[in-house]
Amino acid sequence: MKRITLLGVAMLATIAAWAQPTVTLLTFESYTFADQFDTQYGTGKIQDGFQWGAGLEFGLSETAAVELIYQNIKTDAYYQGFDGRYDGKVGINYAMLGGTRYAPLNDKISGFGSVDLGAAWSNPDSSLDSESVTKFAIGGRLGARIKASEKVSLRLHAQLLSPVQWAGGGFYFGTGGGGAGVSTGSTIWQFNLGGSLNFRIK
């Protein structure tokens, strides 16, 4: 996590030295759909819920930007393993660094797409009998930006976020080998629909 944070700071410092970017405060409000997953030890499900977040976008040009964002969801989850069922709440956090490309349709409306890389970490209740884990994460968004003024805009998006481990894995609940054995299995894909209200501060 520290390495990812340091990398993000270094990249943003490079951007600031290379250009004089615009800076926009992003606020995220989204509805995340439920996601079911399977592992070699059983099955589980992360329920739907409200996801919130915030971030900064550094505009390099009219059509390109770099962003640093944080998003969080706290919702119900369960895991059904060989040794029983575990129910509780889990928080999933994402800290992401990525790039955004805009495609202007007119002076007010632009289509956009983003690709993000970073880290995801969980905060499960003790009732899920699982420890907090941190994973590499990927994400992306497609949507539209509507400018209300030079300082205020609204973005509507469809977003996909995933904590992944290239050999397989993700966040898992239940004992199933004391935690060591459950690091392999399916990944989790969280899909949401929502938007961000944005305020240009520079």
C-alpha atoms as a printed R data frame, in Angstrom:
    type eleno elety resid chain resno       x       y       z
1   ATOM     1    CA   MET     A     1   0.000   0.000   0.000
2   ATOM     2    CA   LYS     A     2   2.865   2.399   0.852
3   ATOM     3    CA   ARG     A     3   4.560   1.675  -2.482
4   ATOM     4    CA   ILE     A     4   1.361   2.448  -4.396
5   ATOM     5    CA   THR     A     5   0.880   5.700  -2.456
6   ATOM     6    CA   LEU     A     6   4.482   6.788  -3.100
7   ATOM     7    CA   LEU     A     7   4.142   5.909  -6.789
8   ATOM     8    CA   GLY     A     8   0.972   7.981  -7.033
9   ATOM     9    CA   VAL     A     9   2.590  10.993  -5.365
10  ATOM    10    CA   ALA     A    10   5.643  10.721  -7.640
11  ATOM    11    CA   MET     A    11   3.482  10.568 -10.763
12  ATOM    12    CA   LEU     A    12   1.412  13.574  -9.709
13  ATOM    13    CA   ALA     A    13   4.601  15.547  -8.948
14  ATOM    14    CA   THR     A    14   5.886  14.725 -12.433
15  ATOM    15    CA   ILE     A    15   2.634  15.883 -13.994
16  ATOM    16    CA   ALA     A    16   2.725  19.154 -12.048
17  ATOM    17    CA   ALA     A    17   6.325  19.789 -13.155
18  ATOM    18    CA   TRP     A    18   5.576  18.945 -16.796
19  ATOM    19    CA   ALA     A    19   2.418  21.012 -17.201
20  ATOM    20    CA   GLN     A    20   0.211  23.554 -15.470
21  ATOM    21    CA   PRO     A    21  -2.889  21.403 -15.100
22  ATOM    22    CA   THR     A    22  -6.392  22.337 -14.103
23  ATOM    23    CA   VAL     A    23  -7.434  20.763 -10.812
24  ATOM    24    CA   THR     A    24 -10.974  19.467 -10.236
25  ATOM    25    CA   LEU     A    25 -12.454  18.054  -7.048
26  ATOM    26    CA   LEU     A    26 -14.462  14.886  -7.765
27  ATOM    27    CA   THR     A    27 -17.249  13.471  -5.565
28  ATOM    28    CA   PHE     A    28 -18.589   9.970  -6.292
29  ATOM    29    CA   GLU     A    29 -22.079   8.660  -5.581
30  ATOM    30    CA   SER     A    30 -22.951   5.255  -7.056
31  ATOM    31    CA   TYR     A    31 -25.180   2.216  -6.678
32  ATOM    32    CA   THR     A    32 -23.150  -1.019  -6.685
33  ATOM    33    CA   PHE     A    33 -24.858  -4.241  -7.737
34  ATOM    34    CA   ALA     A    34 -24.507  -7.527  -5.840
35  ATOM    35    CA   ASP     A    35 -21.734  -9.888  -6.893
36  ATOM    36    CA   GLN     A    36 -21.583 -13.634  -6.284
37  ATOM    37    CA   PHE     A    37 -18.298 -15.545  -6.339
38  ATOM    38    CA   ASP     A    38 -17.077 -19.135  -6.054
39  ATOM    39    CA   THR     A    39 -13.910 -20.540  -4.529
40  ATOM    40    CA   GLN     A    40 -12.592 -24.059  -4.151
41  ATOM    41    CA   TYR     A    41 -13.892 -23.958  -0.564
42  ATOM    42    CA   GLY     A    42 -17.419 -22.693  -1.203
43  ATOM    43    CA   THR     A    43 -19.466 -19.769  -2.476
44  ATOM    44    CA   GLY     A    44 -20.132 -16.255  -1.282
45  ATOM    45    CA   LYS     A    45 -21.898 -13.053  -2.165
46  ATOM    46    CA   ILE     A    46 -21.295  -9.347  -1.652
47  ATOM    47    CA   GLN     A    47 -24.673  -7.636  -1.591
48  ATOM    48    CA   ASP     A    48 -25.612  -4.424  -3.350
49  ATOM    49    CA   GLY     A    49 -25.196  -1.059  -1.695
50  ATOM    50    CA   PHE     A    50 -24.327   2.614  -1.913
51  ATOM    51    CA   GLN     A    51 -20.764   3.506  -2.839
52  ATOM    52    CA   TRP     A    52 -19.247   6.923  -2.155
53  ATOM    53    CA   GLY     A    53 -15.887   8.506  -2.799
54  ATOM    54    CA   ALA     A    54 -13.822  11.549  -3.711
55  ATOM    55    CA   GLY     A    55 -10.753  12.426  -5.703
56  ATOM    56    CA   LEU     A    56  -8.756  14.949  -7.677
57  ATOM    57    CA   GLU     A    57  -8.536  15.237 -11.446
58  ATOM    58    CA   PHE     A    58  -5.554  16.960 -13.055
59  ATOM    59    CA   GLY     A    59  -6.485  18.157 -16.537
60  ATOM    60    CA   LEU     A    60  -3.564  18.067 -18.969
61  ATOM    61    CA   SER     A    61  -5.588  19.301 -21.959
62  ATOM    62    CA   GLU     A    62  -9.187  19.652 -23.087
63  ATOM    63    CA   THR     A    63  -9.340  15.906 -23.761
64  ATOM    64    CA   ALA     A    64  -6.873  14.265 -21.331
65  ATOM    65    CA   ALA     A    65  -6.579  14.099 -17.533
66  ATOM    66    CA   VAL     A    66  -5.001  12.112 -14.709
67  ATOM    67    CA   GLU     A    67  -6.974  11.298 -11.570
68  ATOM    68    CA   LEU     A    68  -6.353  10.083  -8.029
69  ATOM    69    CA   ILE     A    69  -9.530   8.705  -6.421
70  ATOM    70    CA   TYR     A    70 -10.809   6.889  -3.332
71  ATOM    71    CA   GLN     A    71 -14.068   4.906  -3.231
72  ATOM    72    CA   ASN     A    72 -15.737   2.859  -0.494
73  ATOM    73    CA   ILE     A    73 -18.698   0.534  -0.081
74  ATOM    74    CA   LYS     A    74 -19.973  -0.998   3.179
75  ATOM    75    CA   THR     A    75 -22.544  -3.736   2.673
76  ATOM    76    CA   ASP     A    76 -23.766  -7.174   3.753
77  ATOM    77    CA   ALA     A    77 -21.939 -10.310   2.672
78  ATOM    78    CA   TYR     A    78 -21.976 -14.040   3.309
79  ATOM    79    CA   TYR     A    79 -19.734 -17.016   2.704
80  ATOM    80    CA   GLN     A    80 -20.950 -20.628   2.546
81  ATOM    81    CA   GLY     A    81 -18.054 -23.017   3.146
82  ATOM    82    CA   PHE     A    82 -17.639 -26.662   4.012
83  ATOM    83    CA   ASP     A    83 -17.707 -25.787   7.708
84  ATOM    84    CA   GLY     A    84 -20.834 -23.608   7.666
85  ATOM    85    CA   ARG     A    85 -22.199 -20.241   6.655
86  ATOM    86    CA   TYR     A    86 -20.839 -16.865   7.770
87  ATOM    87    CA   ASP     A    87 -22.871 -13.635   7.549
88  ATOM    88    CA   GLY     A    88 -21.836 -10.078   8.283
89  ATOM    89    CA   LYS     A    89 -20.850  -6.742   6.837
90  ATOM    90    CA   VAL     A    90 -17.742  -5.963   4.811
91  ATOM    91    CA   GLY     A    91 -16.214  -2.678   3.741
92  ATOM    92    CA   ILE     A    92 -14.287  -2.608   0.473
93  ATOM    93    CA   ASN     A    93 -12.028   0.367  -0.235
94  ATOM    94    CA   TYR     A    94 -10.325   1.393  -3.470
95  ATOM    95    CA   ALA     A    95  -7.434   3.855  -3.898
96  ATOM    96    CA   MET     A    96  -6.834   4.284  -7.625
97  ATOM    97    CA   LEU     A    97  -4.627   6.264  -9.997
98  ATOM    98    CA   GLY     A    98  -5.621   6.473 -13.623
99  ATOM    99    CA   GLY     A    99  -6.090   8.318 -16.856
100 ATOM   100    CA   THR     A   100  -9.208   9.842 -18.404
101 ATOM   101    CA   ARG     A   101  -9.894  10.681 -22.043
102 ATOM   102    CA   TYR     A   102 -12.722  13.033 -23.057
103 ATOM   103    CA   ALA     A   103 -14.500  13.125 -26.409
104 ATOM   104    CA   PRO     A   104 -16.348  16.479 -26.719
105 ATOM   105    CA   LEU     A   105 -19.731  16.353 -28.435
106 ATOM   106    CA   ASN     A   106 -20.364  20.092 -28.027
107 ATOM   107    CA   ASP     A   107 -19.441  22.904 -25.631
108 ATOM   108    CA   LYS     A   108 -21.426  21.359 -22.768
109 ATOM   109    CA   ILE     A   109 -21.366  17.568 -23.208
110 ATOM   110    CA   SER     A   110 -18.429  15.162 -23.586
111 ATOM   111    CA   GLY     A   111 -18.203  11.411 -23.582
112 ATOM   112    CA   PHE     A   112 -15.386   9.996 -21.454
113 ATOM   113    CA   GLY     A   113 -13.581   6.808 -20.531
114 ATOM   114    CA   SER     A   114 -11.074   6.048 -17.791
115 ATOM   115    CA   VAL     A   115  -8.682   3.254 -16.848
116 ATOM   116    CA   ASP     A   116  -7.499   3.015 -13.224
117 ATOM   117    CA   LEU     A   117  -4.920   0.954 -11.339
118 ATOM   118    CA   GLY     A   118  -4.322   0.842  -7.610
119 ATOM   119    CA   ALA     A   119  -5.133  -1.080  -4.448
120 ATOM   120    CA   ALA     A   120  -8.240  -2.496  -2.791
121 ATOM   121    CA   TRP     A   121  -8.544  -3.578   0.821
122 ATOM   122    CA   SER     A   122 -11.332  -5.122   2.872
123 ATOM   123    CA   ASN     A   123 -12.672  -4.479   6.381
124 ATOM   124    CA   PRO     A   124 -14.830  -7.529   7.226
125 ATOM   125    CA   ASP     A   125 -16.846  -7.971  10.412
126 ATOM   126    CA   SER     A   126 -15.521 -10.575  12.831
127 ATOM   127    CA   SER     A   127 -18.670 -12.629  12.151
128 ATOM   128    CA   LEU     A   128 -17.297 -13.389   8.667
129 ATOM   129    CA   ASP     A   129 -14.266 -15.099  10.262
130 ATOM   130    CA   SER     A   130 -11.936 -13.412   7.776
131 ATOM   131    CA   GLU     A   131  -8.985 -11.067   8.062
132 ATOM   132    CA   SER     A   132  -8.552  -7.774   6.229
133 ATOM   133    CA   VAL     A   133  -6.592  -8.254   2.999
134 ATOM   134    CA   THR     A   134  -5.081  -5.883   0.434
135 ATOM   135    CA   LYS     A   135  -4.995  -6.671  -3.293
136 ATOM   136    CA   PHE     A   136  -3.908  -5.044  -6.522
137 ATOM   137    CA   ALA     A   137  -6.984  -3.564  -8.218
138 ATOM   138    CA   ILE     A   138  -8.092  -2.488 -11.670
139 ATOM   139    CA   GLY     A   139 -11.049  -0.402 -12.744
140 ATOM   140    CA   GLY     A   140 -12.614   1.602 -15.520
141 ATOM   141    CA   ARG     A   141 -15.509   3.907 -16.336
142 ATOM   142    CA   LEU     A   142 -17.505   4.934 -19.392
143 ATOM   143    CA   GLY     A   143 -19.907   7.835 -19.324
144 ATOM   144    CA   ALA     A   144 -20.735  11.432 -20.120
145 ATOM   145    CA   ARG     A   145 -19.729  14.769 -18.602
146 ATOM   146    CA   ILE     A   146 -22.169  17.686 -18.576
147 ATOM   147    CA   LYS     A   147 -20.778  21.158 -17.847
148 ATOM   148    CA   ALA     A   148 -23.121  23.407 -15.887
149 ATOM   149    CA   SER     A   149 -20.488  26.165 -15.925
150 ATOM   150    CA   GLU     A   150 -16.726  26.569 -16.195
151 ATOM   151    CA   LYS     A   151 -16.418  25.576 -12.531
152 ATOM   152    CA   VAL     A   152 -19.116  22.930 -12.035
153 ATOM   153    CA   SER     A   153 -19.825  19.738 -13.964
154 ATOM   154    CA   LEU     A   154 -21.685  16.458 -13.584
155 ATOM   155    CA   ARG     A   155 -20.442  13.080 -14.786
156 ATOM   156    CA   LEU     A   156 -22.721  10.058 -15.236
157 ATOM   157    CA   HIS     A   157 -20.951   6.723 -15.492
158 ATOM   158    CA   ALA     A   158 -20.972   2.942 -15.556
159 ATOM   159    CA   GLN     A   159 -17.984   1.621 -13.597
160 ATOM   160    CA   LEU     A   160 -16.307  -1.728 -13.039
161 ATOM   161    CA   LEU     A   161 -13.890  -2.314 -10.125
162 ATOM   162    CA   SER     A   162 -12.039  -5.504  -9.283
163 ATOM   163    CA   PRO     A   163  -9.573  -6.542  -6.580
164 ATOM   164    CA   VAL     A   164  -7.488  -9.140  -8.434
165 ATOM   165    CA   GLN     A   165  -4.581 -11.510  -8.073
166 ATOM   166    CA   TRP     A   166  -3.291 -12.660 -11.443
167 ATOM   167    CA   ALA     A   167  -2.903 -16.252 -10.303
168 ATOM   168    CA   GLY     A   168  -6.509 -16.084  -9.063
169 ATOM   169    CA   GLY     A   169  -7.929 -14.757  -5.886
170 ATOM   170    CA   GLY     A   170  -9.739 -11.885  -4.306
171 ATOM   171    CA   PHE     A   171 -11.534 -11.292  -1.032
172 ATOM   172    CA   TYR     A   172 -12.825 -14.489   0.570
173 ATOM   173    CA   PHE     A   173 -14.807 -15.246   3.691
174 ATOM   174    CA   GLY     A   174 -14.745 -18.327   5.900
175 ATOM   175    CA   THR     A   175 -11.948 -20.402   7.364
176 ATOM   176    CA   GLY     A   176 -11.218 -22.941   4.605
177 ATOM   177    CA   GLY     A   177  -7.615 -23.604   5.528
178 ATOM   178    CA   GLY     A   178  -6.966 -20.827   8.018
179 ATOM   179    CA   GLY     A   179  -6.760 -18.059   5.424
180 ATOM   180    CA   ALA     A   180  -3.665 -19.299   3.594
181 ATOM   181    CA   GLY     A   181  -5.495 -21.686   1.326
182 ATOM   182    CA   VAL     A   182  -8.215 -19.258   0.321
183 ATOM   183    CA   SER     A   183  -5.858 -16.925  -1.542
184 ATOM   184    CA   THR     A   184  -6.628 -18.759  -4.768
185 ATOM   185    CA   GLY     A   185  -9.997 -18.852  -6.472
186 ATOM   186    CA   SER     A   186 -12.344 -16.472  -8.239
187 ATOM   187    CA   THR     A   187 -12.018 -12.732  -8.483
188 ATOM   188    CA   ILE     A   188 -14.662 -10.208  -7.476
189 ATOM   189    CA   TRP     A   189 -16.103  -7.805 -10.048
190 ATOM   190    CA   GLN     A   190 -18.093  -4.878  -8.682
191 ATOM   191    CA   PHE     A   191 -20.276  -3.043 -11.191
192 ATOM   192    CA   ASN     A   192 -21.915   0.268 -10.361
193 ATOM   193    CA   LEU     A   193 -23.978   2.996 -11.956
194 ATOM   194    CA   GLY     A   194 -23.734   6.531 -10.670
195 ATOM   195    CA   GLY     A   195 -22.096   9.863 -11.092
196 ATOM   196    CA   SER     A   196 -19.821  12.511  -9.721
197 ATOM   197    CA   LEU     A   197 -20.477  16.156  -8.991
198 ATOM   198    CA   ASN     A   198 -17.272  18.023  -9.770
199 ATOM   199    CA   PHE     A   199 -15.891  21.416  -8.783
200 ATOM   200    CA   ARG     A   200 -12.954  22.961 -10.627
201 ATOM   201    CA   ILE     A   201 -10.648  24.567  -8.049
202 ATOM   202    CA   LYS     A   202  -7.835  25.696 -10.357
